[in-house]
Short mmCIF file of C-alpha atoms in Angstrom, two decimals:
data_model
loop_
_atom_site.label_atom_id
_atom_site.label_comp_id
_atom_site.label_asym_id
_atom_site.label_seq_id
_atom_site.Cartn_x
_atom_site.Cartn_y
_atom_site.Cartn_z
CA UNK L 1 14.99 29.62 17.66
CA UNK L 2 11.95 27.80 20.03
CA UNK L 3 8.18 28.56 18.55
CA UNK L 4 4.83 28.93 20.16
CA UNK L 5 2.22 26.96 19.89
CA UNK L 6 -1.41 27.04 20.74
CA UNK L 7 -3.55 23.84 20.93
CA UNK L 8 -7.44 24.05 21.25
CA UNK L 9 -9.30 21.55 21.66
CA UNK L 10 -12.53 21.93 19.89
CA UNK L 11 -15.14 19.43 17.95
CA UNK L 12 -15.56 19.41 14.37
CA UNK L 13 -17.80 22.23 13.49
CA UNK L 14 -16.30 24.30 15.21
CA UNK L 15 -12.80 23.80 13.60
CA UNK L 16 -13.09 25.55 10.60
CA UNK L 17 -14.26 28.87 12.60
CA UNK L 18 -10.86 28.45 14.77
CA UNK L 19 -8.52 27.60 12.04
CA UNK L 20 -9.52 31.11 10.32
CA UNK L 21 -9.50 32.69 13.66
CA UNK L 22 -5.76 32.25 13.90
CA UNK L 23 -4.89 32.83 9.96
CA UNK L 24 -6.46 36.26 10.92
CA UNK L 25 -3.93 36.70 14.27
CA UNK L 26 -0.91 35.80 12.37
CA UNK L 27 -0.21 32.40 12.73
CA UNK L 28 2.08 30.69 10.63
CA UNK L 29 0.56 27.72 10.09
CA UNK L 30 -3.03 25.84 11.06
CA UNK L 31 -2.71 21.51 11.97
CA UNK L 32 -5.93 20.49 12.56
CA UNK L 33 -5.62 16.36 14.07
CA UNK L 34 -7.59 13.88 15.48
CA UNK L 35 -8.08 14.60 19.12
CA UNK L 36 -9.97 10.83 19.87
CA UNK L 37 -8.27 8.33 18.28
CA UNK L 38 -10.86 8.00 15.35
CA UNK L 39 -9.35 7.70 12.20
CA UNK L 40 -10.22 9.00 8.74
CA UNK L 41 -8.48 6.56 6.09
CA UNK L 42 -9.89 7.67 3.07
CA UNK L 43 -12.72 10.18 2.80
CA UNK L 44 -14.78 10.43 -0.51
CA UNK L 45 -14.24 12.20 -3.23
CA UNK L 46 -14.76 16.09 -3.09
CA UNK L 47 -15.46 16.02 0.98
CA UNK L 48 -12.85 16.69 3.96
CA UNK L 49 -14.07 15.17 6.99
CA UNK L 50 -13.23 16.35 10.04
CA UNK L 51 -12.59 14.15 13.48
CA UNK L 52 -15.50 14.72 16.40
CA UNK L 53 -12.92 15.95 18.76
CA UNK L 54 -10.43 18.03 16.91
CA UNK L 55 -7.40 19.40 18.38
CA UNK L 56 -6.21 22.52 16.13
CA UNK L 57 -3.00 24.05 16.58
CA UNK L 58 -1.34 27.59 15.73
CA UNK L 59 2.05 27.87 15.41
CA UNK L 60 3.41 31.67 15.84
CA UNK L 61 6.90 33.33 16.39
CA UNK L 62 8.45 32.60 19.70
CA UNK L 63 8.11 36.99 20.52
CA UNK L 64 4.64 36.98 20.03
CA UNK L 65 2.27 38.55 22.75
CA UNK L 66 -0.20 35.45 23.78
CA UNK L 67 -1.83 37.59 25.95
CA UNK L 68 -3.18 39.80 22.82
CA UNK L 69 -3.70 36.55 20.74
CA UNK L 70 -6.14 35.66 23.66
CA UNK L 71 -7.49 38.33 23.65
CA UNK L 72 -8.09 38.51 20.10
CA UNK L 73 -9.47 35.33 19.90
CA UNK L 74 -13.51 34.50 20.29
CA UNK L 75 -13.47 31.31 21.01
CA UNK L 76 -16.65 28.55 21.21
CA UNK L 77 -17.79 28.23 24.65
CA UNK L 78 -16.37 24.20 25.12
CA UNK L 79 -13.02 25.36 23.23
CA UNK L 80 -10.07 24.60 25.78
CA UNK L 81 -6.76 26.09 24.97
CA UNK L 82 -3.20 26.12 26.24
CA UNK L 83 0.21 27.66 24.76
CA UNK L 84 3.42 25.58 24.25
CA UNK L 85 7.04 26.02 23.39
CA UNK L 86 8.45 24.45 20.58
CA UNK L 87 11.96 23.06 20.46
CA UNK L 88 13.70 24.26 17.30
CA UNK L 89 15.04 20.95 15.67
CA UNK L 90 16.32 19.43 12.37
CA UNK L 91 13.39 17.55 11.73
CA UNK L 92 14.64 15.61 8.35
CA UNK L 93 17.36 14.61 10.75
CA UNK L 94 15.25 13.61 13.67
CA UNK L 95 12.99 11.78 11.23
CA UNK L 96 16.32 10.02 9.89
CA UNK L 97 16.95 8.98 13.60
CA UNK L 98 13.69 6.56 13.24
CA UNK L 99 13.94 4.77 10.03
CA UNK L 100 15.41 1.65 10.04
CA UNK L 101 16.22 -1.11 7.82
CA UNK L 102 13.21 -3.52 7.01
CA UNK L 103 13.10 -7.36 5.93
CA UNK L 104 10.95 -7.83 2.77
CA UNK L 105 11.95 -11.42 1.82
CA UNK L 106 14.38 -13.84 2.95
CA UNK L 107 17.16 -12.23 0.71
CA UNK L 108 15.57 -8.69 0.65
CA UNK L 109 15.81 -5.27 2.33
CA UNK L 110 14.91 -1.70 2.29
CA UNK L 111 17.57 -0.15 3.75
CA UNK L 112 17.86 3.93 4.58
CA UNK L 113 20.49 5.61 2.23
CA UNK L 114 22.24 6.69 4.63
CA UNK L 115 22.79 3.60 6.84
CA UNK L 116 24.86 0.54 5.87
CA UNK L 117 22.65 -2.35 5.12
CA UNK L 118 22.59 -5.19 7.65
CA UNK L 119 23.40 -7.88 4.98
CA UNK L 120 25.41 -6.63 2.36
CA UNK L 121 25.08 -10.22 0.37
CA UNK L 122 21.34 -9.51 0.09
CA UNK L 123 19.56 -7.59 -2.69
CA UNK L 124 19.17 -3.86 -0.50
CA UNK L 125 17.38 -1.45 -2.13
CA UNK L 126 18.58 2.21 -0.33
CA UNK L 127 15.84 4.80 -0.69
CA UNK L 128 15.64 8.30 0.46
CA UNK L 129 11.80 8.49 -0.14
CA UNK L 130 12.09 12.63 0.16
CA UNK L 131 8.62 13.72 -0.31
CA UNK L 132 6.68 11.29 -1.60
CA UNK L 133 4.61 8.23 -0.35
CA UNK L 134 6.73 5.24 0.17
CA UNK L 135 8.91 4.02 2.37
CA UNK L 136 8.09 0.31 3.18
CA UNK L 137 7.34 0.84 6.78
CA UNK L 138 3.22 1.06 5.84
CA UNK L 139 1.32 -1.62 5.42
CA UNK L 140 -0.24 -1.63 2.05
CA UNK L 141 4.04 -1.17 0.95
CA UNK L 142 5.32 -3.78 2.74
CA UNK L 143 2.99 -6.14 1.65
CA UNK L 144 3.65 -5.34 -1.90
CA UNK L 145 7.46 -5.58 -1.32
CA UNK L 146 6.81 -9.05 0.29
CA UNK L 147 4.84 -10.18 -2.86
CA UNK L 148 7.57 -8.95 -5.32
CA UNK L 149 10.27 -10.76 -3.19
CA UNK L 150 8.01 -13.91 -3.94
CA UNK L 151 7.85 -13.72 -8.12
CA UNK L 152 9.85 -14.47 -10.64
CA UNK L 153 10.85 -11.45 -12.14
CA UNK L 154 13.64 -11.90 -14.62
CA UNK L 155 13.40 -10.15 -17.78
CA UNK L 156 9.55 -8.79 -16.91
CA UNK L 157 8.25 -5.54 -17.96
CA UNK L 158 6.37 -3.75 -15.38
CA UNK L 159 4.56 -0.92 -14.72
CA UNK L 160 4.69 1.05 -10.91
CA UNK L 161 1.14 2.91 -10.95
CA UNK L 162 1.21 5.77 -8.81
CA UNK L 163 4.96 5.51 -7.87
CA UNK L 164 5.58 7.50 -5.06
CA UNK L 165 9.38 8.01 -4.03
CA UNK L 166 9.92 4.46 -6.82
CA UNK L 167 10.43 2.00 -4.01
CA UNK L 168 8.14 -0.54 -5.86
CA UNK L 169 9.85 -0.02 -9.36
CA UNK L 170 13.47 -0.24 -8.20
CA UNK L 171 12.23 -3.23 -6.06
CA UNK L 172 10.98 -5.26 -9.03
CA UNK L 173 14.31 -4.13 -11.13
CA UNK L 174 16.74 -5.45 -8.13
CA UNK L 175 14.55 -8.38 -7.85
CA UNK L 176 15.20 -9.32 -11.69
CA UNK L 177 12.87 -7.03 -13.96
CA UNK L 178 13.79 -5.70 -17.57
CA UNK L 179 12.40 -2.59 -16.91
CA UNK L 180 9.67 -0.90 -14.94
CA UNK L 181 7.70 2.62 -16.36
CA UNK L 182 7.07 4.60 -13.49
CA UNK L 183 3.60 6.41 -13.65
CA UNK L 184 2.13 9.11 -11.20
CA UNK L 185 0.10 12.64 -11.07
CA UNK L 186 2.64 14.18 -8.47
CA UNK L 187 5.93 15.49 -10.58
CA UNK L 188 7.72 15.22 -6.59
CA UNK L 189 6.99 11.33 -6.98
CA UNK L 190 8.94 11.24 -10.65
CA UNK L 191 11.90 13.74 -9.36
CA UNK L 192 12.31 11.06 -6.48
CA UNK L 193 11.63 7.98 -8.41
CA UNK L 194 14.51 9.05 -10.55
CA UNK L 195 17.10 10.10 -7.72
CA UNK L 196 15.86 6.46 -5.92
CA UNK L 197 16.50 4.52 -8.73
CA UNK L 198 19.77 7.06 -9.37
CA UNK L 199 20.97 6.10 -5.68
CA UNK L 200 20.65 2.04 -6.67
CA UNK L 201 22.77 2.54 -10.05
CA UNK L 202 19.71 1.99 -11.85
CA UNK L 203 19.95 3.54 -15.63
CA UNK L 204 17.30 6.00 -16.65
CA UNK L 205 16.48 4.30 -19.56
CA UNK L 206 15.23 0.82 -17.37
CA UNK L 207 13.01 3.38 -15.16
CA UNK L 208 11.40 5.96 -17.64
CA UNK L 209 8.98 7.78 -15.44
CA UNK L 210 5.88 9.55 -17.09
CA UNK L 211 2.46 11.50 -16.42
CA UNK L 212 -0.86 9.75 -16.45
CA UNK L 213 -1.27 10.85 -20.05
CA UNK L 214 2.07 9.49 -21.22
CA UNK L 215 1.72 6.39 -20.11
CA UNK L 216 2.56 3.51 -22.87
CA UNK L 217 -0.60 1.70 -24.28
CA UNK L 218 2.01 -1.72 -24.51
CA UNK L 219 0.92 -4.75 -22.04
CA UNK L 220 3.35 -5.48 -19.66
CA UNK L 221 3.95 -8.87 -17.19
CA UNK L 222 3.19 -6.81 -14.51
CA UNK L 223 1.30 -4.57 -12.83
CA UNK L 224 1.68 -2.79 -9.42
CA UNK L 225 -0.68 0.09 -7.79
CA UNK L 226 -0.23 1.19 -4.53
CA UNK L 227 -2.66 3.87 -4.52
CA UNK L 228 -6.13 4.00 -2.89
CA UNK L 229 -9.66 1.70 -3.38
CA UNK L 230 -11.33 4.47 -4.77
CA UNK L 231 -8.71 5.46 -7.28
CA UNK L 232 -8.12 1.77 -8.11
CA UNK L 233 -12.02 1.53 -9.14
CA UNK L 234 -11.99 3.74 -10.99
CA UNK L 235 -8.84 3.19 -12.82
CA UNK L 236 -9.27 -0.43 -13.36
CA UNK L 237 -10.55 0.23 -17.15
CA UNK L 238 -7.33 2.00 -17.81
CA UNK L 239 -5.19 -0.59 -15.60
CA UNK L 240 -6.63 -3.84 -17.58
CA UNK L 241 -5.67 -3.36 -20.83
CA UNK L 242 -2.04 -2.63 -19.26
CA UNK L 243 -1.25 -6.06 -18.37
CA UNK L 244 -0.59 -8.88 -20.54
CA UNK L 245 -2.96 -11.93 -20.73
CA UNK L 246 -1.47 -14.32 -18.22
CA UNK L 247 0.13 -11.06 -16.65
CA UNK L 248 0.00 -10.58 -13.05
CA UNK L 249 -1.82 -8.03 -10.98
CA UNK L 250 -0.76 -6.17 -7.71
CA UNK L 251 -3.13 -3.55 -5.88
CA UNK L 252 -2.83 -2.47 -2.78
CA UNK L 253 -3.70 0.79 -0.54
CA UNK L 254 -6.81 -0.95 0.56
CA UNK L 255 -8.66 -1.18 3.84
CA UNK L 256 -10.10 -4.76 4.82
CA UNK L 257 -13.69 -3.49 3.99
CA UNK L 258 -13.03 -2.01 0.61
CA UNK L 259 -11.21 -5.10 -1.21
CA UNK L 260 -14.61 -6.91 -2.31
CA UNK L 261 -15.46 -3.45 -4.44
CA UNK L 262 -11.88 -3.28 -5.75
CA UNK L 263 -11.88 -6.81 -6.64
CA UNK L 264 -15.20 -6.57 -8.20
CA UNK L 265 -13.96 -3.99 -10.66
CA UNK L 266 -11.72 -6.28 -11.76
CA UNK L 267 -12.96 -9.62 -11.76
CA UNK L 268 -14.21 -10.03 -15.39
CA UNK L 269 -10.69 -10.50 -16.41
CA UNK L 270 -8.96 -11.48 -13.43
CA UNK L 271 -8.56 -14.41 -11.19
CA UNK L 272 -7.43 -13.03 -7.90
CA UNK L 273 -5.45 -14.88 -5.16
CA UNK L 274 -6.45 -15.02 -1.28
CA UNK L 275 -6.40 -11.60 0.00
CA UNK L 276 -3.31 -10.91 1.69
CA UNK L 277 -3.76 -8.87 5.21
CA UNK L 278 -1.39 -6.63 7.55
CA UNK L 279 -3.33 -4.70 10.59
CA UNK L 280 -6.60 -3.34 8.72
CA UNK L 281 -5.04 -2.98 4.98
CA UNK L 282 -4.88 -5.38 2.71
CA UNK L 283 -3.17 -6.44 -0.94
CA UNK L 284 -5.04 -8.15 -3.74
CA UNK L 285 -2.93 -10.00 -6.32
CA UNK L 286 -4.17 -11.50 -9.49
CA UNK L 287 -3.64 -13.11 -12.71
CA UNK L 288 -4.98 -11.95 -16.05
CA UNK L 289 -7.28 -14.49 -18.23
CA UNK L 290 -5.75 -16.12 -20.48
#
């Protein structure tokens, strides 16, 4: 069954005003996007910023009457508006269609569950990332992927902060580790950590995967956190203690502009490495003092 959708074009105080506008006529759901090409990458904490030029869209029932949702609508005067059908797709499907495999490391590769790998000599870690963050095709991933790929990892313990769908965990475990503790705030993140690490014959008992508040108080060898700067401030006098002296530190989820603050909030017991870039993120590795 097609859909209907309206897009207006609007400016950010305005938005708000239009997205209840069409709550009220019985749309199904609101989008509200950039319509300008000016990106938001992480606002702070306790505001949602808005784009200058906002496009919002309603989606409705393909039977609706337009002509009465126009109607009902009271729209700013420099709102624009027009209606458009929607195909009806699978969309996990079409998504499927446009993840590939990806090279971490010479020997390395993230490779889509559900196609074969493109070296099956190589150490491929198959993921179905579901719902949660992670799927090595963003930046601030990939570049913590590349860095695993690069340590020695035998017989580590490590801890995956904030693990999303586990792709950083079940890297470091192919890759050589003991075991990894998976930590993160989102139970969709732990249900998909543990099919991940399921899918790659990975026992449950290498991967534990915990709350916040469960986390284990025991140092490990390593540390990764692929989360955001702000987060990673403020978590760095819970992350510290976490890591062994001599132990090595991996953040990442930063912008190019935020790493001096991150690293700052570590750098009493830290010596970091040279920042590591891809497009405007970037990943900060370090080791512990001795």
């Amino acid at each position: 069954m097609p859909w209907l959708e309206i897009h207006i074009n609007t400016n950010r105080e305005d938005a708000p005003l239009i997205e209840d506008q069409l709550m009220e006529v019985g749309a199904l759901s609101v989008t509200l996007q950039d319509n300008a090409d000016q990106p938001i990458f992480e606002p702070a904490l306790g505001e949602t910023p808005l784009w200058s030029e906002t496009r919002v869209t309603g989606l409705f029932e393909a039977e609706v009457d337009t002509s009465t949702i126009d109607s009902q609508l009271q729209l700013p005067t420099k709102a624009n508006f027009k209606w458009h059908i929607v195909e009806d797709k699978d969309w996990e499907r079409e998504w499927m269609q446009h993840y590939n495999p990806i090279q971490c490391g010479d020997n390395f590769w993230i490779c889509p569950s559900w196609i074969a790998p493109p070296n099956p000599e190589a150490v491929n870690l198959l993921l179905d990332p579901g719902l949660a963050f992670g799927t090595g095709t963003h930046p601030t991933t990939f570049l913590c992927l590349q860095w695993l790929a690069t340590q020695a990892l035998t017989d580590k313990d490590i801890i995956d902060y904030g693990c999303g769908s586990g792709i950083l965990g079940i890297g470091a475990i192919l890759l050589g580790a003991k075991q990894v503790l998976g930590v993160d705030i989102d139970p969709q993140a732990l249900l998909a950590t543990q099919d991940n690490a399921q899918r790659n014959a990975i026992a449950a008992e290498r991967f534990p995967v915990v709350f916040p508040d469960k986390c284990s108080n025991s140092p490990v060898d390593v540390m990764v956190a692929n989360i955001l700067a702000g987060p990673l401030v403020e978590l760095a006098p819970t992350l510290t203690p976490l890591v062994k002296p001599g132990g090595k530190l991996c953040l990442s989820g930063i912008l190019a502009t935020q790493a001096e603050a991150v690293q700052a909030a570590y750098a009493p017991f830290f010596d970091f490495d040279p920042v590591a870039k891809k497009e405007e993120w970037v990943r900060l590795t370090a080791t512990k003092h001795a």
